[in-house]
Coordinates of C-alpha atoms in Angstrom, one line a residue:
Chain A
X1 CA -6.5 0.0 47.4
X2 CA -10.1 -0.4 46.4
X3 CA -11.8 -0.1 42.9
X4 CA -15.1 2.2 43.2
X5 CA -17.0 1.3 40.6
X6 CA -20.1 2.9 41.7
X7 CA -20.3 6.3 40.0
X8 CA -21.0 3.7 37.1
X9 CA -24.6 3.3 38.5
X10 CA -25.5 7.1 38.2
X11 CA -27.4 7.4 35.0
X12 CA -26.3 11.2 34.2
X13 CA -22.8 9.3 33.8
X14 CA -24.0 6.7 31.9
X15 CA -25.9 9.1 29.5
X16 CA -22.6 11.0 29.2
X17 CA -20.8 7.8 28.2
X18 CA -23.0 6.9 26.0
X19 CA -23.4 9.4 23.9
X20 CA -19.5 9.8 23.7
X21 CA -19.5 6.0 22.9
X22 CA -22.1 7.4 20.1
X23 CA -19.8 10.5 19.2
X24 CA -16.6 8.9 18.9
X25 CA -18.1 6.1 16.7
X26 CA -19.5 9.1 14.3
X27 CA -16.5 10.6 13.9
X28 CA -14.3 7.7 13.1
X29 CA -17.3 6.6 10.8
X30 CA -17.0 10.0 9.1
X31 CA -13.7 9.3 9.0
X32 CA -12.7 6.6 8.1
X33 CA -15.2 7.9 4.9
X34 CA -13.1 10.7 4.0
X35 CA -9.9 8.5 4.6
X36 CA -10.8 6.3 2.0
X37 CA -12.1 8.8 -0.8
X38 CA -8.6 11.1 0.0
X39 CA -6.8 7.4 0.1
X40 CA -8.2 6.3 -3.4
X41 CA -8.1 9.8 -4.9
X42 CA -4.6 10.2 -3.8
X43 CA -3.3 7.2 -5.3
X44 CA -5.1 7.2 -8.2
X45 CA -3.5 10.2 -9.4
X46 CA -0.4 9.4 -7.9
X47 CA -0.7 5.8 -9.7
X48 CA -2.1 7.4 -13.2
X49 CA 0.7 9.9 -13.2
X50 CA -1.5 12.8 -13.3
X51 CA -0.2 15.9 -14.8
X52 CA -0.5 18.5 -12.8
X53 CA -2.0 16.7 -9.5
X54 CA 0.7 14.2 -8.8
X55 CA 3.1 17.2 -7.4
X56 CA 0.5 18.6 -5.4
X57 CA -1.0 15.3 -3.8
X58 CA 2.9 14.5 -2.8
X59 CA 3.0 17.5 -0.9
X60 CA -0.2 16.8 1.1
X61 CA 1.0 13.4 1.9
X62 CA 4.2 14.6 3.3
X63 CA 2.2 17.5 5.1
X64 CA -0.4 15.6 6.6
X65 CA 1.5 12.3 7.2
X66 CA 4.6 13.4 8.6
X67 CA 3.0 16.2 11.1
X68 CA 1.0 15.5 14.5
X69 CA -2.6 14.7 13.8
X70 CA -2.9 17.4 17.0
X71 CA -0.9 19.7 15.8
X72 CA -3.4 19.4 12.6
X73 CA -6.4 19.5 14.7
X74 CA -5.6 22.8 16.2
X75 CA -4.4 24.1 12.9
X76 CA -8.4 23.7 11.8
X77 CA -10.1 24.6 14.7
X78 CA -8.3 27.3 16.1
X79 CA -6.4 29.2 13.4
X80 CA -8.7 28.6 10.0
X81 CA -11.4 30.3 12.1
X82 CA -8.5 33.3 12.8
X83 CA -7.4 33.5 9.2
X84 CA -11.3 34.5 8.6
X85 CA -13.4 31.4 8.0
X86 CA -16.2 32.4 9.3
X87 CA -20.0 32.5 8.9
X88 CA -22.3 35.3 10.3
X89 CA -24.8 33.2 12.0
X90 CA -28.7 34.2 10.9
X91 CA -29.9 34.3 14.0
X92 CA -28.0 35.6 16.2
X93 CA -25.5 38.1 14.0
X94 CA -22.9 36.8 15.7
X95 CA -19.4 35.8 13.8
X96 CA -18.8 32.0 14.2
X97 CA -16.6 29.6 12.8
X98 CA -16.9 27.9 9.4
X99 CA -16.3 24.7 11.3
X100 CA -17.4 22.9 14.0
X101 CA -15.5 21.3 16.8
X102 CA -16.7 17.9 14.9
X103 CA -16.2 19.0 11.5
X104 CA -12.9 19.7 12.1
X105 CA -12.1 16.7 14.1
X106 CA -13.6 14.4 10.9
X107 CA -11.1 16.8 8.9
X108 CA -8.5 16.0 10.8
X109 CA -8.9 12.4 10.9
X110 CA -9.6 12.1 7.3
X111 CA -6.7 14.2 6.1
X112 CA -4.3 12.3 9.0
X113 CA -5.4 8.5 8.1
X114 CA -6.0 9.7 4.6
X115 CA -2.6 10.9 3.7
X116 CA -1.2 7.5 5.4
X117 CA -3.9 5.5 2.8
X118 CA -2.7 7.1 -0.3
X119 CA 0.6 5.3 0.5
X120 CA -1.0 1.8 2.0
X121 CA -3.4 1.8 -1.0
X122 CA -0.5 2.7 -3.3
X123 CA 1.3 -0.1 -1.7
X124 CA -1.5 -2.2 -3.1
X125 CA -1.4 -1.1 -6.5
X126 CA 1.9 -2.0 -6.9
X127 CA 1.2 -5.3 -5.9
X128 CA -0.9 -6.1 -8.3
X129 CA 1.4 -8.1 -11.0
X130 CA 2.2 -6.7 -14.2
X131 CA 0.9 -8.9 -16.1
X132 CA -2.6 -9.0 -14.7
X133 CA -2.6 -5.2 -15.9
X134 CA -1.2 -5.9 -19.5
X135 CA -3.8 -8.7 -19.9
X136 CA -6.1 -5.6 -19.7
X137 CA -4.5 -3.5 -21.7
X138 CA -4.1 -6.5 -24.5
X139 CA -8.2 -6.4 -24.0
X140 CA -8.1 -2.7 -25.1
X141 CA -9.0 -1.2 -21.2
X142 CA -8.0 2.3 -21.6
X143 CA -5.6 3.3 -18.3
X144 CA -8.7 4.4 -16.4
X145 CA -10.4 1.7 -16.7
X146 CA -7.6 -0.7 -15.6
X147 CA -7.8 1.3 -12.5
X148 CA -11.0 0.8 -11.8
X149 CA -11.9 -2.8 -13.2
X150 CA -8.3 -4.8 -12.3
X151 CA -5.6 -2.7 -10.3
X152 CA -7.8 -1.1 -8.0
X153 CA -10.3 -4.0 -6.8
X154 CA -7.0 -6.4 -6.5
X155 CA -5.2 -3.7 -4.7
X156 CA -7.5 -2.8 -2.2
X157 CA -7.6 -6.6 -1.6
X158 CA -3.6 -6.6 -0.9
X159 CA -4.0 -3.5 1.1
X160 CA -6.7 -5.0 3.8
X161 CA -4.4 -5.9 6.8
X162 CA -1.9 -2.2 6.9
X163 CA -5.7 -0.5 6.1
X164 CA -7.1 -2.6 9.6
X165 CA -4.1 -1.0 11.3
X166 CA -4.8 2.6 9.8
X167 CA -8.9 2.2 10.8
X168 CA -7.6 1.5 14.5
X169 CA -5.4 4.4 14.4
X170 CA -8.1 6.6 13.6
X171 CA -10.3 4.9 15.9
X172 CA -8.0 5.9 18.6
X173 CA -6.7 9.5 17.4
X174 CA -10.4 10.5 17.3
X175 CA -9.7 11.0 21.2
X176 CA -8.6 13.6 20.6
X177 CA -11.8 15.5 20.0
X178 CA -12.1 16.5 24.0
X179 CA -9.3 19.0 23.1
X180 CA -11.7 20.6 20.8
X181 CA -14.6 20.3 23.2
X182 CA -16.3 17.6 21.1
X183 CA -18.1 15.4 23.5
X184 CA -16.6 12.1 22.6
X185 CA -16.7 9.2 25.1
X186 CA -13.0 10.8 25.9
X187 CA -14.9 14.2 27.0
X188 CA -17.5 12.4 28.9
X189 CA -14.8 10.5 31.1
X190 CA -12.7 13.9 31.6
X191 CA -16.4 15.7 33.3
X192 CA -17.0 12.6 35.5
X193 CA -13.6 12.1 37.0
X194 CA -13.9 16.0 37.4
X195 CA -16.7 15.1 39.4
X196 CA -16.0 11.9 41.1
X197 CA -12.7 11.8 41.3
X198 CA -12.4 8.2 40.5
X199 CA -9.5 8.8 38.0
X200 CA -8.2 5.5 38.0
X201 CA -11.9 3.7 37.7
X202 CA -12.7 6.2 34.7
X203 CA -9.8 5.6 33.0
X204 CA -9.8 1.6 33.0
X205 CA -13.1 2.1 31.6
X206 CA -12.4 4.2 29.2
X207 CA -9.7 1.7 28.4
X208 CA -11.9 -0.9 27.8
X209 CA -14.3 1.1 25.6
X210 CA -11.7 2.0 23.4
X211 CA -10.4 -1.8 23.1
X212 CA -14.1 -3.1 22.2
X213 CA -14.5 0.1 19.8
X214 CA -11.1 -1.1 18.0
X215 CA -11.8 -4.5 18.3
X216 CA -15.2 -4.2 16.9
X217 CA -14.0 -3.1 13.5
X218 CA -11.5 -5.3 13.5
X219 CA -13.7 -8.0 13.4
X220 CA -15.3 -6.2 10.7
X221 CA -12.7 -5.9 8.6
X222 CA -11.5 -9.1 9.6
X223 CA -15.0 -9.9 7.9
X224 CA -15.0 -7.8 4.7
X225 CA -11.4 -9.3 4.2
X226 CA -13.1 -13.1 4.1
X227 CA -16.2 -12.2 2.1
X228 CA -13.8 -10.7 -0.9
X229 CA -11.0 -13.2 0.0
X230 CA -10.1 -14.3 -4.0
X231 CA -10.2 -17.6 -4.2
X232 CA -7.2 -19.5 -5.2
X233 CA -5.1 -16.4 -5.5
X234 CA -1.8 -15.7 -3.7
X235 CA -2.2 -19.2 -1.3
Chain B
X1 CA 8.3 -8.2 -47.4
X2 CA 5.8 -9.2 -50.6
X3 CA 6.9 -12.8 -50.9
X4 CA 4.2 -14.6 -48.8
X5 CA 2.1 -15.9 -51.4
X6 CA -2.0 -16.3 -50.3
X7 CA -2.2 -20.1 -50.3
X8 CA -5.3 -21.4 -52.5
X9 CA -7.6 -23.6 -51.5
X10 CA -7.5 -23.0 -47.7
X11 CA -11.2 -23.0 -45.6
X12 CA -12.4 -19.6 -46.2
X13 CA -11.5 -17.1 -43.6
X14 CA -14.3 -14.9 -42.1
X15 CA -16.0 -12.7 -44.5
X16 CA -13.5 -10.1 -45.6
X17 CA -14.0 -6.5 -44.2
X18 CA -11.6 -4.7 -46.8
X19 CA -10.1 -5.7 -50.3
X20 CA -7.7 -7.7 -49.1
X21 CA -7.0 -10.4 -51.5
X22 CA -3.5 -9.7 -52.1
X23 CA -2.5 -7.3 -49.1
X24 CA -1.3 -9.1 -46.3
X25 CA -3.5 -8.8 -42.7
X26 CA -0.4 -7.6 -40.8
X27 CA 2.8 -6.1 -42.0
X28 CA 5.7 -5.0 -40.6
X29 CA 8.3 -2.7 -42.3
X30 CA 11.9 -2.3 -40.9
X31 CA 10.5 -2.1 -37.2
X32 CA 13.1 -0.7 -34.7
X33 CA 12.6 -0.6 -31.1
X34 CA 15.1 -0.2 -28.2
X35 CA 14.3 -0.6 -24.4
X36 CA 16.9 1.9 -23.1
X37 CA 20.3 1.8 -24.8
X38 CA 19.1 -1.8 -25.5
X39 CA 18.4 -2.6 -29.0
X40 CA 15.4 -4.9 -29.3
X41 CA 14.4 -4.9 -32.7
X42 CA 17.0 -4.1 -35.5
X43 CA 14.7 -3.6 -38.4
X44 CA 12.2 -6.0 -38.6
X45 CA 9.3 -6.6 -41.8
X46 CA 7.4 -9.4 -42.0
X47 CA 3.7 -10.6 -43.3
X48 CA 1.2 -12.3 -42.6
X49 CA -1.7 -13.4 -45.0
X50 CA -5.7 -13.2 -43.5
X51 CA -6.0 -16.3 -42.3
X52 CA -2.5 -17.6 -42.3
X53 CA -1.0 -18.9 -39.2
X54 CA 3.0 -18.3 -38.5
X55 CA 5.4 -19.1 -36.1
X56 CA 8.6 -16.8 -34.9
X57 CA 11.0 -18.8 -33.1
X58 CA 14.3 -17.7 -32.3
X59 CA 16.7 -17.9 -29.2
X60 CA 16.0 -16.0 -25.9
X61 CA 16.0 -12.5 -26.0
X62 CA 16.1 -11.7 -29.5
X63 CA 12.9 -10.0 -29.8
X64 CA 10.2 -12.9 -30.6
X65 CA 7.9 -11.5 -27.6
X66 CA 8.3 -7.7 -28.7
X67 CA 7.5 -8.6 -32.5
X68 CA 4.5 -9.2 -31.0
X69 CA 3.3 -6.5 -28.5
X70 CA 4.4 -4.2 -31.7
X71 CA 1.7 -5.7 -33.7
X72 CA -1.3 -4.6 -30.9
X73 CA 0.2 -1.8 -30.2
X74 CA 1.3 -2.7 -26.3
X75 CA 4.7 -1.0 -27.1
X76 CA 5.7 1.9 -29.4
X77 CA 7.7 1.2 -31.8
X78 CA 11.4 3.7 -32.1
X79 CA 11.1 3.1 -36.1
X80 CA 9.6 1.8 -39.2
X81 CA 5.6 1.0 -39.9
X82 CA 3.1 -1.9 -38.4
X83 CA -0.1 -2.6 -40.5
X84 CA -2.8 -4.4 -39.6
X85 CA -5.6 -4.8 -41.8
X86 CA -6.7 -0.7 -42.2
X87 CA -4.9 0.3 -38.7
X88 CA -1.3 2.0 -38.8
X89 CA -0.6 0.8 -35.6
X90 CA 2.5 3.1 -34.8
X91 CA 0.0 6.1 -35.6
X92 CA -2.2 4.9 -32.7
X93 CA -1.2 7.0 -29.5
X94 CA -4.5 7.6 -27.1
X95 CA -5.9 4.5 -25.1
X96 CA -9.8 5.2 -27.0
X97 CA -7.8 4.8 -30.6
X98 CA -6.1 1.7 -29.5
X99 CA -9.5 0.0 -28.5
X100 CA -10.7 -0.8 -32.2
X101 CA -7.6 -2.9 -32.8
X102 CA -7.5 -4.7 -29.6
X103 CA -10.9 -6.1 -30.6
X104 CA -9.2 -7.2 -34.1
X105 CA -5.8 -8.5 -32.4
X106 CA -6.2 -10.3 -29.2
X107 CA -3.4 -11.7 -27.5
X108 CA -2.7 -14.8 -25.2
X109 CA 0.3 -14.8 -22.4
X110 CA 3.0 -17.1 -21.3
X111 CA 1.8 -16.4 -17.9
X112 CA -1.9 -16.6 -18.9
X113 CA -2.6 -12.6 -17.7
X114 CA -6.6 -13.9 -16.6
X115 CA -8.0 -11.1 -14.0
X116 CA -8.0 -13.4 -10.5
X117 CA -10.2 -11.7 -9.1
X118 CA -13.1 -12.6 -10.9
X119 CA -14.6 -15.7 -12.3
X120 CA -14.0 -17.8 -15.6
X121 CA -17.2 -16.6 -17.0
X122 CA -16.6 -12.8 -15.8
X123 CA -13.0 -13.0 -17.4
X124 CA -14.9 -14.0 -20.7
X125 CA -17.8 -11.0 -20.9
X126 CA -15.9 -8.2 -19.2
X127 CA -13.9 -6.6 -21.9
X128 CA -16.7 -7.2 -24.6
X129 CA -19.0 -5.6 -22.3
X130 CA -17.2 -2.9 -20.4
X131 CA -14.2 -2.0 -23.6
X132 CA -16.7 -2.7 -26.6
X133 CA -19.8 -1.8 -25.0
X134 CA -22.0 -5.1 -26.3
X135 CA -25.1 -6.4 -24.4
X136 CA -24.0 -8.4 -21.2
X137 CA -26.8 -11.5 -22.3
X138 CA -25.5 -11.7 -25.7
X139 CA -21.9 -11.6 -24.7
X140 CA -22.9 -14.2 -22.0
X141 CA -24.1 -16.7 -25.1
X142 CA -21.3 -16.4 -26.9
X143 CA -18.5 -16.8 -23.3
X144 CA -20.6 -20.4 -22.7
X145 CA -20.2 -21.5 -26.1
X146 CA -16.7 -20.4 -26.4
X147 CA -16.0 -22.6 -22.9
X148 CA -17.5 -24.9 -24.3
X149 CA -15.2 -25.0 -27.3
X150 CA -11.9 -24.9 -25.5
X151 CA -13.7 -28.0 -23.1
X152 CA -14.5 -26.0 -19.5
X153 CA -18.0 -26.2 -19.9
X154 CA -18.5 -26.5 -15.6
X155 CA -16.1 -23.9 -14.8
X156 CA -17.9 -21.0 -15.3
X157 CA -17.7 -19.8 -11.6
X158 CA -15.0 -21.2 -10.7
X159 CA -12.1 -18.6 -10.0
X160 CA -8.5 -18.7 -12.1
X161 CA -6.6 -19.6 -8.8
X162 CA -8.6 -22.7 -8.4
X163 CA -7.8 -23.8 -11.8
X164 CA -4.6 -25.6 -13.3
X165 CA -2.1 -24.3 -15.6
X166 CA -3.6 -25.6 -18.6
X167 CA -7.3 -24.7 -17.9
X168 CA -6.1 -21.2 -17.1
X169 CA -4.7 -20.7 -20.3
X170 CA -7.3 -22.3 -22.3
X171 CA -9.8 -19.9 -20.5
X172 CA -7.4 -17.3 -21.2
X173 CA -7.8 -18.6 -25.6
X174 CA -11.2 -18.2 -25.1
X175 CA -10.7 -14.9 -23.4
X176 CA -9.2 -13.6 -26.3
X177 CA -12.4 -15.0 -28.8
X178 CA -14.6 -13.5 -26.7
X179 CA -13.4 -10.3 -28.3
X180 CA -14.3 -11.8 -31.6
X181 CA -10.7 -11.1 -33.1
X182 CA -9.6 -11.6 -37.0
X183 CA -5.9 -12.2 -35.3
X184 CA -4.4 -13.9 -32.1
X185 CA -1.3 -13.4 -30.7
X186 CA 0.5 -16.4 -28.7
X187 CA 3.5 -15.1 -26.3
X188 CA 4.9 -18.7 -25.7
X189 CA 1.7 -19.9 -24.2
X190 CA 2.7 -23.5 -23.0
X191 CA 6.0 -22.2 -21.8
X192 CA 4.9 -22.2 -18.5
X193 CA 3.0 -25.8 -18.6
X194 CA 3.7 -29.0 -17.0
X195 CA 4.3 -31.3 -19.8
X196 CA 1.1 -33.0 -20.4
X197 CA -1.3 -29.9 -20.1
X198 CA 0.9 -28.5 -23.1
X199 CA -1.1 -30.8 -25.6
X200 CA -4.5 -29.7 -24.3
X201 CA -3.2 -26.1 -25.2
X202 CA -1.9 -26.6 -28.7
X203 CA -5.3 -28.6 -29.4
X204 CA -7.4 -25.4 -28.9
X205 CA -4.9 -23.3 -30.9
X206 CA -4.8 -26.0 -33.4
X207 CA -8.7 -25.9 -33.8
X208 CA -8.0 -22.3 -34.4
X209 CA -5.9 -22.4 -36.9
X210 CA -7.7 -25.1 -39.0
X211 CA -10.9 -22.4 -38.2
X212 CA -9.1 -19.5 -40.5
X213 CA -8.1 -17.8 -37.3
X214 CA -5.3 -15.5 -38.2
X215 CA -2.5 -16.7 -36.0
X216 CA 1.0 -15.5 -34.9
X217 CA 3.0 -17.7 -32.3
X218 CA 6.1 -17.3 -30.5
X219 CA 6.7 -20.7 -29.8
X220 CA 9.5 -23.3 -28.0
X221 CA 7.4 -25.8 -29.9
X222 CA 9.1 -26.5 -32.5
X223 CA 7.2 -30.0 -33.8
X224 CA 3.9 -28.2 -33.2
X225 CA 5.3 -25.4 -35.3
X226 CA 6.3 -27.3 -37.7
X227 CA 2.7 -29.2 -38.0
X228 CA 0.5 -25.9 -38.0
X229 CA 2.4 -22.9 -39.2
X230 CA 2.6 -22.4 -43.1
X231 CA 5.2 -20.0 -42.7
X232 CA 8.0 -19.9 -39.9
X233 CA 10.3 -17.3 -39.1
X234 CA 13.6 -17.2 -37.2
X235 CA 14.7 -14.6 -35.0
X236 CA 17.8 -13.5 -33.4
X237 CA 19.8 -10.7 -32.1
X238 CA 16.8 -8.1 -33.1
X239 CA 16.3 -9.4 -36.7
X240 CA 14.9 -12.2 -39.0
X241 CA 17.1 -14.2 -40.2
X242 CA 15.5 -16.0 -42.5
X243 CA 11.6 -17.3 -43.1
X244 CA 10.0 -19.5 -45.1
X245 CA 7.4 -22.7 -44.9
X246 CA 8.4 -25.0 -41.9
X247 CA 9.1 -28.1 -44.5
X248 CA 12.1 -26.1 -45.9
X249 CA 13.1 -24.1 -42.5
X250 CA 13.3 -26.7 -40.9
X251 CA 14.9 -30.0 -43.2
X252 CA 17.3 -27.1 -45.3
X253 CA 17.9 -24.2 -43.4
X254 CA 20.5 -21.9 -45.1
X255 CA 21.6 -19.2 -42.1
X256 CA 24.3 -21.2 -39.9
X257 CA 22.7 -19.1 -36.8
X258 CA 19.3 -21.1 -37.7
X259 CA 21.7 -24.7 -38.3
X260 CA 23.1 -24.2 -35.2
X261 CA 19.7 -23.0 -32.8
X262 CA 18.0 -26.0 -34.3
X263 CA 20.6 -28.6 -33.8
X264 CA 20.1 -27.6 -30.2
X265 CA 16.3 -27.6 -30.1
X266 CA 15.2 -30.2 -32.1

């Protein structure tokens, strides 16, 4: 058996690729955003004990953790739409949904990876040693601004290496935007072996992509984790 | 407790806020405290005079440590009052009415408590800036001199995890004067130092105290106690068991408890 590489050369499907490459990396940046503001707001109040919040942020970590991220994804595109979020488009009258096929594939990844950062940034938290936090207190920080000014910088420091992993698994659950007919570099393979045939040729390659897109921002992280390394601390 | 007598003749504290000549700076009255179905504290008073400097000692676990986070307010107290200066501290319930005494009592740890994650110098200025709100420059003047006074004059970027035991706590003195306190408290700050960085520890404090600096100490030191307190008291199971001036607590003590815990310490 012989690999045909050659469709490679054709640039309609390197366009294609490309802009999925450039798709997929816009939604995981978007959401890996959203992961981390629903990570950091999740634990805070689940950290802080606050009234009222902390039941209801339990409940949509269990939700959104312990369900498919597809099975999410559909939720938002196909039945929010149903349950009447909608929007009458000005131009053309016609009814269409409140979100888009990208929108809701952002949503999905930042509720998915987001619920799973509450707990790894929780994690974090509660590695940060007692004492560090009474010294504040001694100091007279009010709870808050523990949070902000000790438990949270040190804890999102503890929490760098189970984050990496979390990133990647957004990275790679973002894939799932060709379900949703978001051109992602996923959608772009799925029209070219349509055309060509060349299943297993598109695939490795798509393979590859996905391996340089992970591996890419695990070098970064890799890098953020050495440029706010704490010197002296915990080695 | 009215029987601590204002000493005459001592170096003049800082100038006095309040009419305070008589009243002590801190007072406890019959403090109770249990953790649980533990009791801690089993009716505690003391006082300490502005400017006085006074060691608890006592064996482990009867309530030396807790004394002391009742005084700042870093646990509520089950019972009983806890004065300092014009603050009824058991009164004080909401983080904002706490910060006004945590600038008057600051407190210094066994395990030093410094925030690792940022420099000497940052450890110095970032409660006075971001707790009492004061101009980062002049806070800035005031963290170099105050290095400078407990000798780490160089350090200033250097991180806590790159210091030793000894420099971390004397940073984590001058942490506390950074807040400009009239009181410090000391949680048994060498008990976690080699040996020989001990002595550079109980130099600073005993700077301090010759300063006017309102002291208390929970201490395993019992010479140094005996050198800088004027009045020691002695601790155990939840109560004090007797206090007085270190010259007759520790050459005549009357309680056999106190006989017995300093025939093993001393």
């Amino acid at each position: 058996m012989t690999l045909d590489f050659a469709w490679l050369f054709d640039p309609l499907y390197q366009r294609w690729l490309l802009n999925g490459i450039g798709t997929t990396i816009l939604l995981s940046l978007f959401g890996i955003v959203l992961m981390f503001v629903i990570g950091i707001v999740g634990a805070a109040f689940l950290h802080l004990n606050v009234r009222y919040l902390q039941t209801p942020t339990t409940i949509f970590v269990e939700l959104f953790r312990n369900t498919p991220p597809l099975v999410q994804l559909f939720f938002l595109y196909f039945m929010l739409s149903d349950i009447g979020l909608t929007l009458t488009d000005p131009a053309t009258g016609r009814s269409i949904p409140l979100f888009t096929g990208f929108t809701c594939v952002v949503l999905s990844l930042g509720l998915y990876n987001g619920a799973i950062a509450v707990e790894i940034i929780r994690s974090g938290l509660l590695a940060v040693p007692s004492q560090t936090v009474e010294g504040a207190r001694a100091l007279g920080y009010t709870r808050l601004q523990t949070f902000r000014h000790v438990e949270l910088p040190i804890g999102l420091r503890l929490c760098i290496p189970p984050m990496a992993s979390n990133i990647v698994s957004l990275i790679k659950t973002s894939s799932q935007a060709v379900l949703v007919a978001v051109a992602d570099v996923m959608y772009g393979a799925t029209q070219i072996m349509l055309e060509t045939f060349r299943n297993l040729e598109v695939m490795l390659l798509i393979w590859v992509v996905y391996l340089m897109i992970t591996g890419l921002a695990v070098l970064i992280v890799r890098r953020i984790a050495t440029t706010v390394r704490i010197p002296g601390y915990g080695s | 407790m009215t029987d601590v007598q204002p000493i005459q003749g001592q170096p003049a504290p800082k100038p006095q806020t309040q009419d305070q000549s008589s009243a002590p700076l801190i007072e406890l009255r019959d403090v109770h405290k249990s953790f649980g179905s533990i009791e801690v504290l089993k009716g505690v008073s003391m006082s300490v005079r502005d400017g006085g400097v006074v060691c608890i000692i006592g064996p482990s676990g009867s309530g030396k440590s807790t004394i002391l986070r009742c005084i700042n307010g870093l646990i509520t107290i089950d019972r009983g009052t806890v004065r300092v200066g014009s603050f009824a501290v058991e009164t004080l319930k909401k983080d904002k009415e706490l910060v006004p005494l945590r600038h008057e009592v600051a407190m210094v740890f066994q395990q030093y408590n410094l925030f690792p994650h940022r420099t000497v110098l940052q450890n110095l200025t970032m409660a006075p800036v971001q707790v009492l709100g004061e101009k980062p420059a002049v806070v800035r003047e005031r963290a170099l001199a105050l290095l400078a006074k407990v000798r780490l004059t160089g350090k200033e970027n250097a991180y806590p995890g790159e210091l030793s035991g000894g420099q971390q706590q004397r940073v984590a003195i001058a942490r506390a004067l950074a807040m400009q306190p009239r009181v410090i408290l000391f949680d048994e700050v060498t008990a976690a130092l080699d040996p020989e960085m001990v002595s550079e520890v109980l130099n600073v404090i005993r700077d301090l105290a010759r300063e006017g600096m309102t002291c208390v100490l929970v201490t395993h030191e019992m010479r140094f106690a005996q050198e800088v307190a004027d009045e020691i008291f002695f601790t155990d199971k939840g109560v004090i068991v007797e206090h007085g001036p270190p010259g007759r607590l520790f050459k005549c003590p009357n309680d056999p408890r106190l006989k017995a815990f300093l025939d093993k310490v001393l």
